[in-house]
JSON list of C-alpha atoms in Angstrom, two decimals:
[
{"chain": "A", "resi": 1, "resn": "GLU", "atom": "CA", "xyz": [0.00, 0.00, 0.00]},
{"chain": "A", "resi": 2, "resn": "PRO", "atom": "CA", "xyz": [1.43, 3.41, -0.93]},
{"chain": "A", "resi": 3, "resn": "GLU", "atom": "CA", "xyz": [2.43, 5.62, 1.96]},
{"chain": "A", "resi": 4, "resn": "VAL", "atom": "CA", "xyz": [3.84, 9.03, 2.69]},
{"chain": "A", "resi": 5, "resn": "THR", "atom": "CA", "xyz": [7.52, 8.93, 3.56]},
{"chain": "A", "resi": 6, "resn": "GLN", "atom": "CA", "xyz": [9.56, 11.51, 5.44]},
{"chain": "A", "resi": 7, "resn": "THR", "atom": "CA", "xyz": [13.27, 12.07, 5.96]},
{"chain": "A", "resi": 8, "resn": "PRO", "atom": "CA", "xyz": [15.09, 12.33, 8.22]},
{"chain": "A", "resi": 9, "resn": "SER", "atom": "CA", "xyz": [13.28, 10.61, 11.06]},
{"chain": "A", "resi": 10, "resn": "HIS", "atom": "CA", "xyz": [15.16, 12.75, 13.58]},
{"chain": "A", "resi": 11, "resn": "GLN", "atom": "CA", "xyz": [16.98, 16.02, 13.04]},
{"chain": "A", "resi": 12, "resn": "VAL", "atom": "CA", "xyz": [19.02, 17.80, 15.68]},
{"chain": "A", "resi": 13, "resn": "THR", "atom": "CA", "xyz": [20.09, 21.36, 14.99]},
{"chain": "A", "resi": 14, "resn": "GLN", "atom": "CA", "xyz": [21.44, 24.41, 16.73]},
{"chain": "A", "resi": 15, "resn": "MET", "atom": "CA", "xyz": [19.25, 27.44, 17.30]},
{"chain": "A", "resi": 16, "resn": "GLY", "atom": "CA", "xyz": [19.51, 29.84, 14.38]},
{"chain": "A", "resi": 17, "resn": "GLN", "atom": "CA", "xyz": [20.37, 27.15, 11.84]},
{"chain": "A", "resi": 18, "resn": "GLU", "atom": "CA", "xyz": [18.33, 26.38, 8.76]},
{"chain": "A", "resi": 19, "resn": "VAL", "atom": "CA", "xyz": [16.69, 22.99, 8.41]},
{"chain": "A", "resi": 20, "resn": "ILE", "atom": "CA", "xyz": [14.91, 21.32, 5.53]},
{"chain": "A", "resi": 21, "resn": "LEU", "atom": "CA", "xyz": [12.46, 18.55, 6.21]},
{"chain": "A", "resi": 22, "resn": "ARG", "atom": "CA", "xyz": [11.65, 16.29, 3.30]},
{"chain": "A", "resi": 23, "resn": "CYS", "atom": "CA", "xyz": [8.53, 14.41, 2.35]},
{"chain": "A", "resi": 24, "resn": "VAL", "atom": "CA", "xyz": [7.53, 12.18, -0.52]},
{"chain": "A", "resi": 25, "resn": "PRO", "atom": "CA", "xyz": [3.73, 12.25, -0.77]},
{"chain": "A", "resi": 26, "resn": "ILE", "atom": "CA", "xyz": [1.76, 9.39, -2.22]},
{"chain": "A", "resi": 27, "resn": "SER", "atom": "CA", "xyz": [2.01, 9.33, -5.97]},
{"chain": "A", "resi": 28, "resn": "ASN", "atom": "CA", "xyz": [-0.97, 10.94, -7.78]},
{"chain": "A", "resi": 29, "resn": "HIS", "atom": "CA", "xyz": [-2.01, 12.89, -4.69]},
{"chain": "A", "resi": 30, "resn": "LEU", "atom": "CA", "xyz": [-2.63, 16.55, -5.40]},
{"chain": "A", "resi": 31, "resn": "TYR", "atom": "CA", "xyz": [-2.90, 18.26, -2.01]},
{"chain": "A", "resi": 32, "resn": "PHE", "atom": "CA", "xyz": [0.01, 18.42, 0.41]},
{"chain": "A", "resi": 33, "resn": "TYR", "atom": "CA", "xyz": [0.21, 19.56, 3.99]},
{"chain": "A", "resi": 34, "resn": "TRP", "atom": "CA", "xyz": [2.57, 20.12, 6.86]},
{"chain": "A", "resi": 35, "resn": "TYR", "atom": "CA", "xyz": [1.48, 19.78, 10.47]},
{"chain": "A", "resi": 36, "resn": "ARG", "atom": "CA", "xyz": [3.43, 19.86, 13.66]},
{"chain": "A", "resi": 37, "resn": "GLN", "atom": "CA", "xyz": [2.96, 18.27, 17.07]},
{"chain": "A", "resi": 38, "resn": "ILE", "atom": "CA", "xyz": [4.80, 19.63, 20.06]},
{"chain": "A", "resi": 39, "resn": "LEU", "atom": "CA", "xyz": [5.48, 16.84, 22.54]},
{"chain": "A", "resi": 40, "resn": "GLY", "atom": "CA", "xyz": [2.32, 15.92, 24.43]},
{"chain": "A", "resi": 41, "resn": "GLN", "atom": "CA", "xyz": [0.15, 18.41, 22.56]},
{"chain": "A", "resi": 42, "resn": "LYS", "atom": "CA", "xyz": [-2.29, 18.24, 19.70]},
{"chain": "A", "resi": 43, "resn": "VAL", "atom": "CA", "xyz": [-1.47, 18.19, 16.03]},
{"chain": "A", "resi": 44, "resn": "GLU", "atom": "CA", "xyz": [-1.44, 21.70, 14.55]},
{"chain": "A", "resi": 45, "resn": "PHE", "atom": "CA", "xyz": [-1.86, 22.71, 10.93]},
{"chain": "A", "resi": 46, "resn": "LEU", "atom": "CA", "xyz": [0.96, 24.69, 9.34]},
{"chain": "A", "resi": 47, "resn": "VAL", "atom": "CA", "xyz": [0.34, 24.93, 5.61]},
{"chain": "A", "resi": 48, "resn": "SER", "atom": "CA", "xyz": [-1.41, 23.36, 2.66]},
{"chain": "A", "resi": 49, "resn": "PHE", "atom": "CA", "xyz": [-0.12, 23.32, -0.91]},
{"chain": "A", "resi": 50, "resn": "TYR", "atom": "CA", "xyz": [-1.88, 22.72, -4.19]},
{"chain": "A", "resi": 51, "resn": "ASN", "atom": "CA", "xyz": [-0.99, 23.31, -7.81]},
{"chain": "A", "resi": 52, "resn": "ASN", "atom": "CA", "xyz": [2.47, 24.54, -6.86]},
{"chain": "A", "resi": 53, "resn": "GLU", "atom": "CA", "xyz": [1.33, 27.23, -4.50]},
{"chain": "A", "resi": 54, "resn": "ILE", "atom": "CA", "xyz": [0.29, 27.68, -0.90]},
{"chain": "A", "resi": 55, "resn": "SER", "atom": "CA", "xyz": [-3.48, 27.35, -0.59]},
{"chain": "A", "resi": 56, "resn": "GLU", "atom": "CA", "xyz": [-3.74, 28.02, 3.13]},
{"chain": "A", "resi": 57, "resn": "LYS", "atom": "CA", "xyz": [-1.41, 28.74, 6.03]},
{"chain": "A", "resi": 58, "resn": "SER", "atom": "CA", "xyz": [-1.82, 29.11, 9.76]},
{"chain": "A", "resi": 59, "resn": "GLU", "atom": "CA", "xyz": [-0.60, 31.87, 12.01]},
{"chain": "A", "resi": 60, "resn": "ILE", "atom": "CA", "xyz": [2.27, 29.59, 13.00]},
{"chain": "A", "resi": 61, "resn": "PHE", "atom": "CA", "xyz": [3.58, 29.60, 9.43]},
{"chain": "A", "resi": 62, "resn": "ASP", "atom": "CA", "xyz": [5.43, 32.91, 9.51]},
{"chain": "A", "resi": 63, "resn": "ASP", "atom": "CA", "xyz": [8.25, 34.25, 7.34]},
{"chain": "A", "resi": 64, "resn": "GLN", "atom": "CA", "xyz": [10.68, 31.76, 8.86]},
{"chain": "A", "resi": 65, "resn": "PHE", "atom": "CA", "xyz": [8.86, 28.92, 7.13]},
{"chain": "A", "resi": 66, "resn": "SER", "atom": "CA", "xyz": [8.66, 28.08, 3.46]},
{"chain": "A", "resi": 67, "resn": "VAL", "atom": "CA", "xyz": [7.51, 25.12, 1.41]},
{"chain": "A", "resi": 68, "resn": "GLU", "atom": "CA", "xyz": [8.53, 23.88, -1.97]},
{"chain": "A", "resi": 69, "resn": "ARG", "atom": "CA", "xyz": [7.80, 21.09, -4.38]},
{"chain": "A", "resi": 70, "resn": "PRO", "atom": "CA", "xyz": [11.12, 21.08, -6.22]},
{"chain": "A", "resi": 71, "resn": "ASP", "atom": "CA", "xyz": [10.27, 18.15, -8.48]},
{"chain": "A", "resi": 72, "resn": "GLY", "atom": "CA", "xyz": [7.42, 15.77, -9.16]},
{"chain": "A", "resi": 73, "resn": "SER", "atom": "CA", "xyz": [7.86, 13.74, -6.01]},
{"chain": "A", "resi": 74, "resn": "ASN", "atom": "CA", "xyz": [9.35, 15.74, -3.12]},
{"chain": "A", "resi": 75, "resn": "PHE", "atom": "CA", "xyz": [7.66, 18.26, -0.85]},
{"chain": "A", "resi": 76, "resn": "THR", "atom": "CA", "xyz": [9.87, 20.18, 1.55]},
{"chain": "A", "resi": 77, "resn": "LEU", "atom": "CA", "xyz": [9.46, 22.38, 4.59]},
{"chain": "A", "resi": 78, "resn": "LYS", "atom": "CA", "xyz": [12.26, 24.83, 5.30]},
{"chain": "A", "resi": 79, "resn": "ILE", "atom": "CA", "xyz": [12.76, 26.65, 8.56]},
{"chain": "A", "resi": 80, "resn": "ARG", "atom": "CA", "xyz": [15.23, 29.46, 7.97]},
{"chain": "A", "resi": 81, "resn": "SER", "atom": "CA", "xyz": [16.41, 30.25, 11.47]},
{"chain": "A", "resi": 82, "resn": "THR", "atom": "CA", "xyz": [15.28, 27.68, 13.98]},
{"chain": "A", "resi": 83, "resn": "LYS", "atom": "CA", "xyz": [14.12, 28.61, 17.47]},
{"chain": "A", "resi": 84, "resn": "LEU", "atom": "CA", "xyz": [13.95, 26.45, 20.56]},
{"chain": "A", "resi": 85, "resn": "GLU", "atom": "CA", "xyz": [10.14, 26.47, 20.28]},
{"chain": "A", "resi": 86, "resn": "ASP", "atom": "CA", "xyz": [10.34, 24.90, 16.81]},
{"chain": "A", "resi": 87, "resn": "SER", "atom": "CA", "xyz": [11.24, 21.62, 18.50]},
{"chain": "A", "resi": 88, "resn": "ALA", "atom": "CA", "xyz": [8.38, 19.29, 17.57]},
{"chain": "A", "resi": 89, "resn": "MET", "atom": "CA", "xyz": [7.34, 16.37, 15.43]},
{"chain": "A", "resi": 90, "resn": "TYR", "atom": "CA", "xyz": [6.61, 17.54, 11.91]},
{"chain": "A", "resi": 91, "resn": "PHE", "atom": "CA", "xyz": [4.16, 15.54, 9.84]},
{"chain": "A", "resi": 92, "resn": "CYS", "atom": "CA", "xyz": [3.64, 15.67, 6.12]},
{"chain": "A", "resi": 93, "resn": "ALA", "atom": "CA", "xyz": [0.30, 14.60, 4.70]},
{"chain": "A", "resi": 94, "resn": "SER", "atom": "CA", "xyz": [-1.24, 14.28, 1.27]},
{"chain": "A", "resi": 95, "resn": "THR", "atom": "CA", "xyz": [-4.70, 13.91, -0.23]},
{"chain": "A", "resi": 96, "resn": "PRO", "atom": "CA", "xyz": [-5.85, 12.69, -3.61]},
{"chain": "A", "resi": 97, "resn": "GLU", "atom": "CA", "xyz": [-8.44, 14.62, -5.58]},
{"chain": "A", "resi": 98, "resn": "PHE", "atom": "CA", "xyz": [-12.13, 14.30, -4.69]},
{"chain": "A", "resi": 99, "resn": "THR", "atom": "CA", "xyz": [-11.59, 13.08, -1.14]},
{"chain": "A", "resi": 100, "resn": "ASP", "atom": "CA", "xyz": [-11.02, 14.63, 2.25]},
{"chain": "A", "resi": 101, "resn": "THR", "atom": "CA", "xyz": [-8.86, 11.85, 3.66]},
{"chain": "A", "resi": 102, "resn": "GLN", "atom": "CA", "xyz": [-5.42, 13.06, 4.61]},
{"chain": "A", "resi": 103, "resn": "TYR", "atom": "CA", "xyz": [-2.70, 10.42, 4.72]},
{"chain": "A", "resi": 104, "resn": "PHE", "atom": "CA", "xyz": [0.06, 11.19, 7.18]},
{"chain": "A", "resi": 105, "resn": "GLY", "atom": "CA", "xyz": [3.71, 10.28, 7.07]},
{"chain": "A", "resi": 106, "resn": "PRO", "atom": "CA", "xyz": [5.62, 8.92, 10.08]},
{"chain": "A", "resi": 107, "resn": "GLY", "atom": "CA", "xyz": [6.99, 12.34, 10.97]},
{"chain": "A", "resi": 108, "resn": "THR", "atom": "CA", "xyz": [10.36, 14.00, 11.50]},
{"chain": "A", "resi": 109, "resn": "ARG", "atom": "CA", "xyz": [11.32, 14.78, 15.07]},
{"chain": "A", "resi": 110, "resn": "LEU", "atom": "CA", "xyz": [13.10, 18.15, 15.09]},
{"chain": "A", "resi": 111, "resn": "THR", "atom": "CA", "xyz": [15.17, 19.00, 18.14]},
{"chain": "A", "resi": 112, "resn": "VAL", "atom": "CA", "xyz": [16.54, 22.53, 18.38]},
{"chain": "A", "resi": 113, "resn": "LEU", "atom": "CA", "xyz": [19.33, 22.99, 20.92]},
{"chain": "B", "resi": 1, "resn": "GLN", "atom": "CA", "xyz": [-14.19, 29.44, 16.66]},
{"chain": "B", "resi": 2, "resn": "GLN", "atom": "CA", "xyz": [-11.78, 27.05, 15.03]},
{"chain": "B", "resi": 3, "resn": "GLN", "atom": "CA", "xyz": [-11.34, 24.93, 18.14]},
{"chain": "B", "resi": 4, "resn": "VAL", "atom": "CA", "xyz": [-12.23, 21.30, 18.63]},
{"chain": "B", "resi": 5, "resn": "LYS", "atom": "CA", "xyz": [-12.47, 20.23, 22.26]},
{"chain": "B", "resi": 6, "resn": "GLN", "atom": "CA", "xyz": [-11.81, 16.60, 23.15]},
{"chain": "B", "resi": 7, "resn": "SER", "atom": "CA", "xyz": [-12.33, 14.63, 26.34]},
{"chain": "B", "resi": 8, "resn": "PRO", "atom": "CA", "xyz": [-11.20, 12.75, 28.31]},
{"chain": "B", "resi": 9, "resn": "GLN", "atom": "CA", "xyz": [-7.47, 13.37, 28.15]},
{"chain": "B", "resi": 10, "resn": "SER", "atom": "CA", "xyz": [-6.81, 9.77, 29.14]},
{"chain": "B", "resi": 11, "resn": "LEU", "atom": "CA", "xyz": [-8.94, 6.66, 29.42]},
{"chain": "B", "resi": 12, "resn": "ILE", "atom": "CA", "xyz": [-8.32, 3.24, 30.88]},
{"chain": "B", "resi": 13, "resn": "VAL", "atom": "CA", "xyz": [-10.67, 0.37, 30.08]},
{"chain": "B", "resi": 14, "resn": "GLN", "atom": "CA", "xyz": [-10.62, -3.35, 30.55]},
{"chain": "B", "resi": 15, "resn": "LYS", "atom": "CA", "xyz": [-10.37, -5.72, 27.62]},
{"chain": "B", "resi": 16, "resn": "GLY", "atom": "CA", "xyz": [-13.82, -6.28, 26.20]},
{"chain": "B", "resi": 17, "resn": "GLY", "atom": "CA", "xyz": [-15.17, -2.99, 27.52]},
{"chain": "B", "resi": 18, "resn": "ILE", "atom": "CA", "xyz": [-16.47, 0.03, 25.63]},
{"chain": "B", "resi": 19, "resn": "SER", "atom": "CA", "xyz": [-14.25, 3.06, 25.12]},
{"chain": "B", "resi": 20, "resn": "ILE", "atom": "CA", "xyz": [-16.00, 6.38, 24.56]},
{"chain": "B", "resi": 21, "resn": "ILE", "atom": "CA", "xyz": [-14.25, 9.58, 23.52]},
{"chain": "B", "resi": 22, "resn": "ASN", "atom": "CA", "xyz": [-16.11, 12.84, 23.03]},
{"chain": "B", "resi": 23, "resn": "CYS", "atom": "CA", "xyz": [-15.50, 15.93, 20.94]},
{"chain": "B", "resi": 24, "resn": "ALA", "atom": "CA", "xyz": [-17.23, 19.26, 20.53]},
{"chain": "B", "resi": 25, "resn": "TYR", "atom": "CA", "xyz": [-16.73, 21.89, 17.89]},
{"chain": "B", "resi": 26, "resn": "GLU", "atom": "CA", "xyz": [-17.73, 25.52, 17.43]},
{"chain": "B", "resi": 27, "resn": "ASN", "atom": "CA", "xyz": [-17.39, 26.29, 13.75]},
{"chain": "B", "resi": 28, "resn": "THR", "atom": "CA", "xyz": [-20.63, 25.45, 11.95]},
{"chain": "B", "resi": 29, "resn": "ALA", "atom": "CA", "xyz": [-18.75, 25.52, 8.65]},
{"chain": "B", "resi": 30, "resn": "PHE", "atom": "CA", "xyz": [-17.07, 22.24, 9.59]},
{"chain": "B", "resi": 31, "resn": "ASP", "atom": "CA", "xyz": [-18.45, 19.51, 7.41]},
{"chain": "B", "resi": 32, "resn": "TYR", "atom": "CA", "xyz": [-16.13, 16.56, 7.78]},
{"chain": "B", "resi": 33, "resn": "PHE", "atom": "CA", "xyz": [-15.25, 14.85, 11.06]},
{"chain": "B", "resi": 34, "resn": "PRO", "atom": "CA", "xyz": [-12.53, 12.19, 11.05]},
{"chain": "B", "resi": 35, "resn": "TRP", "atom": "CA", "xyz": [-11.00, 10.25, 13.90]},
{"chain": "B", "resi": 36, "resn": "TYR", "atom": "CA", "xyz": [-7.32, 9.46, 13.79]},
{"chain": "B", "resi": 37, "resn": "GLN", "atom": "CA", "xyz": [-5.41, 6.79, 15.69]},
{"chain": "B", "resi": 38, "resn": "GLN", "atom": "CA", "xyz": [-1.77, 7.36, 16.56]},
{"chain": "B", "resi": 39, "resn": "PHE", "atom": "CA", "xyz": [0.70, 4.84, 17.93]},
{"chain": "B", "resi": 40, "resn": "PRO", "atom": "CA", "xyz": [3.93, 6.03, 19.57]},
{"chain": "B", "resi": 41, "resn": "GLY", "atom": "CA", "xyz": [6.48, 7.13, 17.01]},
{"chain": "B", "resi": 42, "resn": "LYS", "atom": "CA", "xyz": [4.01, 6.96, 14.15]},
{"chain": "B", "resi": 43, "resn": "GLY", "atom": "CA", "xyz": [1.93, 9.45, 12.24]},
{"chain": "B", "resi": 44, "resn": "PRO", "atom": "CA", "xyz": [-1.83, 9.73, 12.72]},
{"chain": "B", "resi": 45, "resn": "ALA", "atom": "CA", "xyz": [-3.80, 7.18, 10.70]},
{"chain": "B", "resi": 46, "resn": "LEU", "atom": "CA", "xyz": [-7.41, 7.66, 9.68]},
{"chain": "B", "resi": 47, "resn": "LEU", "atom": "CA", "xyz": [-9.70, 5.37, 11.63]},
{"chain": "B", "resi": 48, "resn": "ILE", "atom": "CA", "xyz": [-13.20, 6.42, 10.63]},
{"chain": "B", "resi": 49, "resn": "ALA", "atom": "CA", "xyz": [-14.90, 9.60, 9.46]},
{"chain": "B", "resi": 50, "resn": "ILE", "atom": "CA", "xyz": [-18.41, 11.03, 9.27]},
{"chain": "B", "resi": 51, "resn": "ARG", "atom": "CA", "xyz": [-20.27, 13.85, 7.56]},
{"chain": "B", "resi": 52, "resn": "PRO", "atom": "CA", "xyz": [-23.14, 15.68, 9.30]},
{"chain": "B", "resi": 53, "resn": "ASP", "atom": "CA", "xyz": [-25.82, 14.29, 7.01]},
{"chain": "B", "resi": 54, "resn": "VAL", "atom": "CA", "xyz": [-25.87, 11.09, 9.10]},
{"chain": "B", "resi": 55, "resn": "SER", "atom": "CA", "xyz": [-26.08, 10.65, 12.86]},
{"chain": "B", "resi": 56, "resn": "GLU", "atom": "CA", "xyz": [-24.07, 7.46, 13.11]},
{"chain": "B", "resi": 57, "resn": "LYS", "atom": "CA", "xyz": [-21.45, 5.53, 11.19]},
{"chain": "B", "resi": 58, "resn": "LYS", "atom": "CA", "xyz": [-20.16, 2.11, 12.09]},
{"chain": "B", "resi": 59, "resn": "GLU", "atom": "CA", "xyz": [-17.10, 0.29, 10.83]},
{"chain": "B", "resi": 60, "resn": "GLY", "atom": "CA", "xyz": [-16.40, -2.96, 12.62]},
{"chain": "B", "resi": 61, "resn": "ARG", "atom": "CA", "xyz": [-15.91, -2.26, 16.32]},
{"chain": "B", "resi": 62, "resn": "PHE", "atom": "CA", "xyz": [-15.69, 1.52, 15.76]},
{"chain": "B", "resi": 63, "resn": "THR", "atom": "CA", "xyz": [-18.74, 3.79, 15.71]},
{"chain": "B", "resi": 64, "resn": "ILE", "atom": "CA", "xyz": [-19.04, 7.55, 15.37]},
{"chain": "B", "resi": 65, "resn": "SER", "atom": "CA", "xyz": [-22.13, 9.20, 16.81]},
{"chain": "B", "resi": 66, "resn": "PHE", "atom": "CA", "xyz": [-22.85, 12.69, 15.56]},
{"chain": "B", "resi": 67, "resn": "ASN", "atom": "CA", "xyz": [-25.16, 15.32, 17.05]},
{"chain": "B", "resi": 68, "resn": "LYS", "atom": "CA", "xyz": [-25.33, 18.29, 14.71]},
{"chain": "B", "resi": 69, "resn": "SER", "atom": "CA", "xyz": [-27.56, 20.46, 16.90]},
{"chain": "B", "resi": 70, "resn": "ALA", "atom": "CA", "xyz": [-25.26, 20.02, 19.88]},
{"chain": "B", "resi": 71, "resn": "LYS", "atom": "CA", "xyz": [-22.13, 20.29, 17.70]},
{"chain": "B", "resi": 72, "resn": "GLN", "atom": "CA", "xyz": [-20.76, 17.16, 19.29]},
{"chain": "B", "resi": 73, "resn": "PHE", "atom": "CA", "xyz": [-19.49, 13.84, 18.05]},
{"chain": "B", "resi": 74, "resn": "SER", "atom": "CA", "xyz": [-18.06, 10.81, 19.75]},
{"chain": "B", "resi": 75, "resn": "LEU", "atom": "CA", "xyz": [-16.09, 7.66, 19.04]},
{"chain": "B", "resi": 76, "resn": "HIS", "atom": "CA", "xyz": [-17.20, 4.38, 20.54]},
{"chain": "B", "resi": 77, "resn": "ILE", "atom": "CA", "xyz": [-14.86, 1.40, 20.51]},
{"chain": "B", "resi": 78, "resn": "MET", "atom": "CA", "xyz": [-16.75, -1.79, 21.24]},
{"chain": "B", "resi": 79, "resn": "ASP", "atom": "CA", "xyz": [-15.04, -4.88, 22.66]},
{"chain": "B", "resi": 80, "resn": "SER", "atom": "CA", "xyz": [-11.87, -2.86, 23.30]},
{"chain": "B", "resi": 81, "resn": "GLN", "atom": "CA", "xyz": [-8.62, -4.80, 22.85]},
{"chain": "B", "resi": 82, "resn": "PRO", "atom": "CA", "xyz": [-5.08, -4.19, 24.16]},
{"chain": "B", "resi": 83, "resn": "GLY", "atom": "CA", "xyz": [-4.05, -3.54, 20.55]},
{"chain": "B", "resi": 84, "resn": "ASP", "atom": "CA", "xyz": [-6.39, -0.53, 20.57]},
{"chain": "B", "resi": 85, "resn": "SER", "atom": "CA", "xyz": [-4.13, 1.17, 23.11]},
{"chain": "B", "resi": 86, "resn": "ALA", "atom": "CA", "xyz": [-3.08, 4.35, 21.32]},
{"chain": "B", "resi": 87, "resn": "THR", "atom": "CA", "xyz": [-3.78, 8.08, 21.21]},
{"chain": "B", "resi": 88, "resn": "TYR", "atom": "CA", "xyz": [-7.00, 9.03, 19.46]},
{"chain": "B", "resi": 89, "resn": "PHE", "atom": "CA", "xyz": [-7.59, 12.43, 17.90]},
{"chain": "B", "resi": 90, "resn": "CYS", "atom": "CA", "xyz": [-10.84, 13.81, 16.65]},
{"chain": "B", "resi": 91, "resn": "ALA", "atom": "CA", "xyz": [-10.62, 16.41, 13.93]},
{"chain": "B", "resi": 92, "resn": "ALA", "atom": "CA", "xyz": [-12.79, 18.61, 11.77]},
{"chain": "B", "resi": 93, "resn": "SER", "atom": "CA", "xyz": [-12.52, 20.41, 8.49]},
{"chain": "B", "resi": 94, "resn": "LYS", "atom": "CA", "xyz": [-14.60, 22.28, 5.99]},
{"chain": "B", "resi": 95, "resn": "GLU", "atom": "CA", "xyz": [-15.81, 20.27, 3.05]},
{"chain": "B", "resi": 96, "resn": "THR", "atom": "CA", "xyz": [-13.39, 21.78, 0.62]},
{"chain": "B", "resi": 97, "resn": "SER", "atom": "CA", "xyz": [-10.65, 19.77, -0.98]},
{"chain": "B", "resi": 98, "resn": "GLY", "atom": "CA", "xyz": [-7.38, 20.66, 0.66]},
{"chain": "B", "resi": 99, "resn": "SER", "atom": "CA", "xyz": [-8.93, 22.12, 3.80]},
{"chain": "B", "resi": 100, "resn": "ARG", "atom": "CA", "xyz": [-6.90, 22.07, 6.97]},
{"chain": "B", "resi": 101, "resn": "LEU", "atom": "CA", "xyz": [-7.73, 19.58, 9.70]},
{"chain": "B", "resi": 102, "resn": "THR", "atom": "CA", "xyz": [-8.33, 21.10, 13.12]},
{"chain": "B", "resi": 103, "resn": "PHE", "atom": "CA", "xyz": [-7.46, 18.50, 15.73]},
{"chain": "B", "resi": 104, "resn": "GLY", "atom": "CA", "xyz": [-8.69, 17.93, 19.25]},
{"chain": "B", "resi": 105, "resn": "GLU", "atom": "CA", "xyz": [-6.25, 17.59, 22.12]},
{"chain": "B", "resi": 106, "resn": "GLY", "atom": "CA", "xyz": [-6.08, 13.81, 21.93]},
{"chain": "B", "resi": 107, "resn": "THR", "atom": "CA", "xyz": [-7.09, 10.96, 24.24]},
{"chain": "B", "resi": 108, "resn": "GLN", "atom": "CA", "xyz": [-4.59, 8.39, 25.40]},
{"chain": "B", "resi": 109, "resn": "LEU", "atom": "CA", "xyz": [-6.44, 5.09, 25.56]},
{"chain": "B", "resi": 110, "resn": "THR", "atom": "CA", "xyz": [-5.07, 2.17, 27.54]},
{"chain": "B", "resi": 111, "resn": "VAL", "atom": "CA", "xyz": [-6.84, -1.16, 27.32]},
{"chain": "B", "resi": 112, "resn": "ASN", "atom": "CA", "xyz": [-5.79, -3.52, 30.07]},
{"chain": "B", "resi": 113, "resn": "PRO", "atom": "CA", "xyz": [-5.72, -7.27, 29.33]}
]
């Protein structure tokens, strides 16, 4: 069964450094999302992406964040200058057309020191 | 108005018992209500979902009950098994392709053998 994959599974970085989290959505899916989950808290929406542009973003998704679909398979989340409070599990998700079901990847645990 | 409130925060049931998790929402524009199951170290996985045109949906041991007037919905797990031990999240979104999911706070379910 196809699944969303994410790399790396765990990323440790120093405060102020740039990180890029990578996702490979399920092939033929058209909508892509990033969510984050701070340890012990609920899953929070960051951004959705469709047709090579951001379709919606939350108040969390400020100028430090950007997303890109550099080719036909990858979907990336970049954090330009990481803060301690960016430490969280980041989930990528994707949705095919004509359905609301979002399929989540296993997540990347980001630790900012 | 975007919030989804979930209770209880944690739940312990005996094998064979019924697990009940409740959620309430505020935004009347929400039109799709999924439940996600999350095991430690994994991404959320869709368990079952409902739209407000029906009051109940059953899939195997899992049932969603939906009360549109009260803006509440609940997950019932019949004949709970130790393998059901996980964190359960309710969520809601508008019925628009690519809409963000707004998650509840999560319920950690433990089913004792």
